[in-house]
């Protein structure tokens, strides 16, 4: 097939008729499918069921340092949970403080605390700053963007590249002292699925920021979540930041949400000892401690890094299949000049760029055919995709057959929207 | 025995010699005991162990409305957990939003949100208020006081009476528009153990507050925690507040921390639908949802209110015994005119007032004899007991024998401190 832009008017019209016919066939099926939800399906969750049987008899309810995990106490997490995260992420246990079931909640807490009291190097609480700005790498994670929007930051978009954010732009922007931070999903990024290069990590760690209290919100949500061959390597940002004297710049988040249970996993925040000491004075007023029994379930189940790796391999079979189906379907758009997409080897998303100005139309065509996509614009600050071109595809929740059908319809919808636009 | 103040100088000296001798005997034992921790001991926690075996096979991981509790979703809690709290507290399910494992964390969140965004009726975020004040009923819960202190409130003390806070004072204080709220532990209060009278609840619900966004932080932590005979009756503050058009005044907190596991229970916030709607816009940015598996463990284990009541009866045997030992020991101070104490039928504490000016001395004498007490002043704002007289006694954590020994030493230390003061 030729590129659509190279087709004659007549060829375009013929193709339009053909694709419209296909689309209407799908529409007539009265389907209900969903490609919008970046979450595991129940079959995938079954793999982690044995974890729920851990930490039940009395003698199994104690941490390695003798703490009764059923009782109050231990604000920063049991030692073996810190060790599990340290092994998983390749960071120091001393940097880790374990939270509840949600890393998003820890990010919110961290920013809310900064708003009310400032971070370690702040001259004043961030809520007292007359102007404050935040860098958002786009396309990116909608919940990140909404959070900084809620706290009153002016959001600055920086485009994602195959090696991470456009660092020339980032380095220029952080010369503004009102810029307080940046959101990063450094590995298998949401939604592009790519991993920051060593150079990107180094430049983020080394760059000169005008704000002394500039912070990188490092959301390493997909640290061990590859589904194809070897895991991408991500340089350790703590090691790099320390080299340049910027260790306090990093707030590092992760969780087991997409390893075990999104609704019942364990989350963590890692930061320099100086940052942790600063946080501790507020955290101690905030809570007596997080759920240690759930930490214990996780550490008993994941005896060591090998057990975790094996577990992730089993998950990878489930997820990899759904991505393979999705990417195979998208091949139907190859060479038409109307779409490009990422081909990740980890994470939960494919990022699909369609013909500029047609993403919303694709969304609506899909909705009319009974397939829910993530809202167009969700991957951009303020919910506005300036080029109306990006779609986030989340293939993990539906069954294999549903993914096959939904992505087949997706290809037709992308073509139809492009043809409508070109025929005009 | 006569009152100490009626003793002659010689009698006093003789008594002093005798008590000092007893004290030194205890001191020589080189003990390590702890009456400071308001938490269950491990034997008590064993009673709830079967709960940890709930919600394990796949078919048991779904809520009554079909939600897979292992996955993301359901911000406000599964319906059966709301029902359990509603039955336990006698409030409407529509008022309830379920949180994580800590009601203290929910209180912090609620105040942090008010600081950053205001509450429903606020003219501006509380952090923008040039002066803001908060009422603390004393003696009271140190963690409450510290929280409002951290957020920059000026703390106003109002004395506790046998029927709740001195309401004449409260009604006068809330005429000041900078007074934004009050901390209340309305049932088996920490540390006095008494329950607010119907009249107190009505007056709190009805009083005219100058601040339109005045809030009562109603921490009903010990709602079903009686250990002697019938449970105290606490009037439902929602019903009363609604009568006076003040439904939005109430933020109501509770948890299963001292029903099942302090480190792995379930907490809740209840509030009017208008308050909940106001909160929802922020909560949805804060987290995707709390741990629903732990909610399910609780609701499967506590099938109905009768199961819960039976469970509390078993706990009451444990706790009641420790309180009986404590109160029996305190009888050794009866009639001496140097101490008075509360005799609660529920909760986790006895409040002991010693001779003014001697509480710190008692604390130090106890410490020197190897018995840890809650810091003197902890039960007052800013950690300062103006009369240096209140001690919070927490008998639940040590074994029965330890409680017996520790409270015996306590009686001696209270006498010794009083005698030192009177002999001078």
CSV table of N, CA and C in Angstrom, one decimal, chain A residues 276-368:
chain,number,residue,atom,x,y,z
A,276,UNK,N,15.4,12.4,54.1
A,276,UNK,CA,14.6,11.6,55.0
A,276,UNK,C,14.5,12.2,56.4
A,277,UNK,N,15.6,12.7,56.8
A,277,UNK,CA,15.6,13.4,58.2
A,277,UNK,C,14.6,14.5,58.2
A,278,UNK,N,14.6,15.3,57.1
A,278,UNK,CA,13.7,16.4,57.0
A,278,UNK,C,12.3,16.0,57.0
A,279,UNK,N,12.0,14.9,56.2
A,279,UNK,CA,10.6,14.4,56.1
A,279,UNK,C,10.2,13.8,57.5
A,280,UNK,N,11.1,13.1,58.2
A,280,UNK,CA,10.7,12.4,59.4
A,280,UNK,C,10.0,13.2,60.4
A,281,UNK,N,10.4,14.5,60.5
A,281,UNK,CA,9.7,15.4,61.5
A,281,UNK,C,8.3,15.6,61.2
A,282,UNK,N,7.9,15.5,60.0
A,282,UNK,CA,6.4,15.6,59.6
A,282,UNK,C,5.7,14.3,59.6
A,283,UNK,N,6.4,13.3,59.0
A,283,UNK,CA,5.8,11.9,58.9
A,283,UNK,C,5.4,11.4,60.3
A,284,UNK,N,6.2,11.7,61.3
A,284,UNK,CA,5.9,11.2,62.6
A,284,UNK,C,4.7,11.7,63.2
A,285,UNK,N,4.2,12.9,62.7
A,285,UNK,CA,3.0,13.5,63.1
A,285,UNK,C,1.8,13.0,62.3
A,286,UNK,N,2.1,12.5,61.1
A,286,UNK,CA,1.1,12.1,60.1
A,286,UNK,C,0.5,10.8,60.4
A,287,UNK,N,1.4,9.8,60.8
A,287,UNK,CA,0.9,8.5,61.1
A,287,UNK,C,1.7,7.8,62.1
A,288,UNK,N,1.2,6.7,62.7
A,288,UNK,CA,2.0,5.9,63.6
A,288,UNK,C,2.8,4.8,62.8
A,289,UNK,N,2.3,4.5,61.6
A,289,UNK,CA,3.0,3.5,60.8
A,289,UNK,C,2.1,3.0,59.7
A,290,UNK,N,2.6,2.4,58.7
A,290,UNK,CA,1.9,1.8,57.6
A,290,UNK,C,1.7,0.3,57.9
A,291,UNK,N,0.9,-0.3,57.0
A,291,UNK,CA,0.6,-1.7,57.2
A,291,UNK,C,1.8,-2.6,57.1
A,292,UNK,N,2.3,-3.1,58.2
A,292,UNK,CA,3.5,-4.0,58.2
A,292,UNK,C,3.2,-5.4,57.8
A,293,UNK,N,1.9,-5.9,58.1
A,293,UNK,CA,1.6,-7.2,57.8
A,293,UNK,C,1.7,-7.5,56.2
A,294,UNK,N,1.3,-6.4,55.5
A,294,UNK,CA,1.3,-6.6,54.0
A,294,UNK,C,2.8,-6.5,53.6
A,295,UNK,N,3.6,-5.8,54.2
A,295,UNK,CA,5.0,-5.8,53.9
A,295,UNK,C,5.6,-7.2,54.1
A,296,UNK,N,5.2,-7.8,55.3
A,296,UNK,CA,5.7,-9.2,55.6
A,296,UNK,C,5.2,-10.2,54.6
A,297,UNK,N,3.9,-10.1,54.2
A,297,UNK,CA,3.4,-11.0,53.1
A,297,UNK,C,4.3,-10.9,51.9
A,298,UNK,N,4.7,-9.8,51.5
A,298,UNK,CA,5.5,-9.6,50.3
A,298,UNK,C,6.9,-10.2,50.5
A,299,UNK,N,7.5,-9.9,51.7
A,299,UNK,CA,8.9,-10.3,51.9
A,299,UNK,C,9.0,-11.8,52.1
A,300,UNK,N,8.0,-12.4,52.7
A,300,UNK,CA,8.0,-13.9,52.9
A,300,UNK,C,7.8,-14.5,51.5
A,301,UNK,N,6.9,-14.0,50.7
A,301,UNK,CA,6.7,-14.6,49.4
A,301,UNK,C,7.9,-14.4,48.5
A,302,UNK,N,8.4,-13.2,48.4
A,302,UNK,CA,9.6,-12.9,47.6
A,302,UNK,C,10.9,-13.1,48.5
A,303,UNK,N,11.3,-14.3,48.6
A,303,UNK,CA,12.4,-14.7,49.5
A,303,UNK,C,13.7,-13.9,49.1
A,304,UNK,N,13.8,-13.8,47.8
A,304,UNK,CA,15.1,-13.2,47.2
A,304,UNK,C,14.8,-12.6,45.8
A,305,UNK,N,15.8,-12.0,45.3
A,305,UNK,CA,15.7,-11.4,44.0
A,305,UNK,C,15.3,-12.4,42.9
A,306,UNK,N,15.9,-13.7,43.1
A,306,UNK,CA,15.6,-14.7,42.1
A,306,UNK,C,14.1,-15.1,42.0
A,307,UNK,N,13.5,-15.1,43.2
A,307,UNK,CA,12.1,-15.4,43.3
A,307,UNK,C,11.3,-14.3,42.6
A,308,UNK,N,11.7,-13.1,42.8
A,308,UNK,CA,11.0,-12.0,42.2
A,308,UNK,C,11.2,-12.0,40.7
A,309,UNK,N,12.4,-12.3,40.2
A,309,UNK,CA,12.6,-12.4,38.8
A,309,UNK,C,11.8,-13.5,38.1
A,310,UNK,N,11.7,-14.6,38.8
A,310,UNK,CA,10.9,-15.7,38.3
A,310,UNK,C,9.4,-15.3,38.2
A,311,UNK,N,9.0,-14.7,39.2
A,311,UNK,CA,7.6,-14.2,39.2
A,311,UNK,C,7.3,-13.2,38.0
A,312,UNK,N,8.3,-12.3,37.8
A,312,UNK,CA,8.1,-11.3,36.7
A,312,UNK,C,8.1,-12.0,35.4
A,313,UNK,N,8.9,-13.1,35.3
A,313,UNK,CA,8.9,-13.9,34.0
A,313,UNK,C,7.5,-14.5,33.7
A,314,UNK,N,6.9,-15.0,34.7
A,314,UNK,CA,5.5,-15.5,34.5
A,314,UNK,C,4.5,-14.4,34.1
A,315,UNK,N,4.6,-13.3,34.8
A,315,UNK,CA,3.8,-12.1,34.4
A,315,UNK,C,4.1,-11.7,33.0
A,316,UNK,N,5.3,-11.8,32.6
A,316,UNK,CA,5.7,-11.3,31.3
A,316,UNK,C,5.1,-12.1,30.1
A,317,UNK,N,4.9,-13.4,30.4
A,317,UNK,CA,4.2,-14.2,29.4
A,317,UNK,C,2.8,-13.7,29.1
A,318,UNK,N,2.1,-13.4,30.2
A,318,UNK,CA,0.7,-12.8,30.0
A,318,UNK,C,0.7,-11.5,29.3
A,319,UNK,N,1.6,-10.6,29.7
A,319,UNK,CA,1.6,-9.2,29.2
A,319,UNK,C,2.2,-9.2,27.8
A,320,UNK,N,3.3,-10.0,27.7
A,320,UNK,CA,4.0,-10.0,26.4
A,320,UNK,C,3.0,-10.4,25.2
A,321,UNK,N,2.2,-11.4,25.5
A,321,UNK,CA,1.2,-11.8,24.5
A,321,UNK,C,0.3,-10.7,24.0
A,322,UNK,N,-0.2,-10.0,25.0
A,322,UNK,CA,-1.1,-8.9,24.7
A,322,UNK,C,-0.4,-7.8,23.9
A,323,UNK,N,0.8,-7.5,24.2
A,323,UNK,CA,1.6,-6.5,23.5
A,323,UNK,C,1.9,-7.0,22.1
A,324,UNK,N,2.2,-8.3,21.9
A,324,UNK,CA,2.5,-8.8,20.6
A,324,UNK,C,1.2,-8.7,19.7
A,325,UNK,N,0.1,-9.0,20.3
A,325,UNK,CA,-1.2,-8.9,19.5
A,325,UNK,C,-1.4,-7.5,19.1
A,326,UNK,N,-1.2,-6.5,20.0
A,326,UNK,CA,-1.4,-5.1,19.7
A,326,UNK,C,-0.4,-4.6,18.6
A,327,UNK,N,0.9,-5.0,18.8
A,327,UNK,CA,1.9,-4.5,17.8
A,327,UNK,C,1.7,-5.2,16.4
A,328,UNK,N,1.3,-6.4,16.4
A,328,UNK,CA,0.9,-7.1,15.2
A,328,UNK,C,-0.2,-6.4,14.4
A,329,UNK,N,-1.2,-6.0,15.2
A,329,UNK,CA,-2.4,-5.3,14.6
A,329,UNK,C,-1.9,-3.9,14.0
A,330,UNK,N,-1.1,-3.2,14.8
A,330,UNK,CA,-0.6,-1.9,14.4
A,330,UNK,C,0.2,-2.0,13.1
A,331,UNK,N,0.8,-3.1,12.8
A,331,UNK,CA,1.5,-3.3,11.5
A,331,UNK,C,0.6,-2.9,10.3
A,332,UNK,N,-0.7,-3.1,10.5
A,332,UNK,CA,-1.7,-2.7,9.5
A,332,UNK,C,-1.6,-1.2,9.1
A,333,UNK,N,-1.0,-0.4,9.9
A,333,UNK,CA,-0.8,1.0,9.7
A,333,UNK,C,0.5,1.3,9.1
A,334,UNK,N,1.4,0.4,9.0
A,334,UNK,CA,2.8,0.6,8.5
A,334,UNK,C,2.8,1.1,7.1
A,335,UNK,N,3.6,2.1,6.9
A,335,UNK,CA,3.8,2.6,5.5
A,335,UNK,C,2.8,3.5,5.0
A,336,UNK,N,1.7,3.8,5.8
A,336,UNK,CA,0.6,4.6,5.2
A,336,UNK,C,0.9,6.1,5.5
A,337,UNK,N,1.9,6.4,6.3
A,337,UNK,CA,2.2,7.8,6.6
A,337,UNK,C,1.2,8.5,7.5
A,338,UNK,N,0.4,7.7,8.2
A,338,UNK,CA,-0.6,8.3,9.0
A,338,UNK,C,-0.5,8.0,10.5
A,339,UNK,N,0.5,7.2,10.9
A,339,UNK,CA,0.7,6.9,12.3
A,339,UNK,C,2.1,6.4,12.6
A,340,UNK,N,2.5,6.7,13.8
A,340,UNK,CA,3.7,6.0,14.3
A,340,UNK,C,3.5,5.7,15.8
A,341,UNK,N,4.1,4.6,16.2
A,341,UNK,CA,3.9,4.1,17.5
A,341,UNK,C,5.2,3.6,18.1
A,342,UNK,N,5.1,3.4,19.4
A,342,UNK,CA,6.3,2.9,20.1
A,342,UNK,C,6.2,1.4,20.2
A,343,UNK,N,7.3,0.7,20.3
A,343,UNK,CA,7.3,-0.8,20.4
A,343,UNK,C,8.1,-1.2,21.7
A,344,UNK,N,7.4,-1.0,22.8
A,344,UNK,CA,8.1,-1.2,24.1
A,344,UNK,C,8.4,-2.6,24.4
A,345,UNK,N,9.4,-2.9,25.2
A,345,UNK,CA,9.7,-4.2,25.7
A,345,UNK,C,9.4,-4.3,27.2
A,346,UNK,N,8.7,-3.3,27.7
A,346,UNK,CA,8.3,-3.4,29.1
A,346,UNK,C,7.2,-2.4,29.4
A,347,UNK,N,6.7,-2.4,30.6
A,347,UNK,CA,5.7,-1.4,31.0
A,347,UNK,C,4.3,-1.8,30.6
A,348,UNK,N,3.3,-0.9,30.6
A,348,UNK,CA,1.9,-1.2,30.4
A,348,UNK,C,1.3,-0.5,29.2
A,349,UNK,N,2.0,0.2,28.4
A,349,UNK,CA,1.4,1.1,27.4
A,349,UNK,C,2.1,1.1,26.0
A,350,UNK,N,1.3,1.3,25.0
A,350,UNK,CA,1.9,1.7,23.7
A,350,UNK,C,1.4,3.1,23.4
A,351,UNK,N,2.3,3.9,22.9
A,351,UNK,CA,1.9,5.3,22.6
A,351,UNK,C,1.8,5.4,21.1
A,352,UNK,N,0.6,5.8,20.7
A,352,UNK,CA,0.3,5.8,19.2
A,352,UNK,C,0.0,7.3,18.8
A,353,UNK,N,0.8,7.7,17.9
A,353,UNK,CA,0.6,9.1,17.3
A,353,UNK,C,-0.1,8.9,15.9
A,354,UNK,N,-1.3,9.5,15.8
A,354,UNK,CA,-2.0,9.4,14.6
A,354,UNK,C,-1.9,10.7,13.8
A,355,UNK,N,-2.5,10.8,12.6
A,355,UNK,CA,-2.4,12.0,11.9
A,355,UNK,C,-2.8,13.2,12.7
A,356,UNK,N,-2.0,14.2,12.8
A,356,UNK,CA,-2.4,15.4,13.7
A,356,UNK,C,-3.8,15.9,13.4
A,357,UNK,N,-4.5,16.2,14.4
A,357,UNK,CA,-5.9,16.7,14.2
A,357,UNK,C,-6.9,15.6,14.2
A,358,UNK,N,-6.5,14.3,14.3
A,358,UNK,CA,-7.5,13.2,14.2
A,358,UNK,C,-7.6,12.3,15.4
A,359,UNK,N,-6.8,12.6,16.5
A,359,UNK,CA,-6.9,11.7,17.7
A,359,UNK,C,-8.3,11.7,18.3
A,360,UNK,N,-8.8,12.9,18.5
A,360,UNK,CA,-10.2,12.9,19.1
A,360,UNK,C,-11.2,12.2,18.2
A,361,UNK,N,-11.1,12.3,16.9
A,361,UNK,CA,-12.0,11.7,16.0
A,361,UNK,C,-11.8,10.1,16.1
A,362,UNK,N,-10.6,9.7,16.2
A,362,UNK,CA,-10.3,8.2,16.5
A,362,UNK,C,-11.0,7.8,17.7
A,363,UNK,N,-10.8,8.6,18.8
A,363,UNK,CA,-11.4,8.3,20.1
A,363,UNK,C,-12.9,8.1,20.0
A,364,UNK,N,-13.5,9.1,19.3
A,364,UNK,CA,-15.0,9.0,19.1
A,364,UNK,C,-15.5,7.9,18.2
A,365,UNK,N,-14.7,7.6,17.2
A,365,UNK,CA,-15.1,6.4,16.3
A,365,UNK,C,-15.0,5.2,17.1
A,366,UNK,N,-14.0,5.0,17.9
A,366,UNK,CA,-13.8,3.8,18.8
A,366,UNK,C,-15.0,3.8,19.8
A,367,UNK,N,-15.3,4.9,20.4
A,367,UNK,CA,-16.4,4.9,21.4
A,367,UNK,C,-17.7,4.4,20.7
A,368,UNK,N,-17.9,4.9,19.5
A,368,UNK,CA,-19.2,4.6,18.8
A,368,UNK,C,-19.2,3.1,18.4
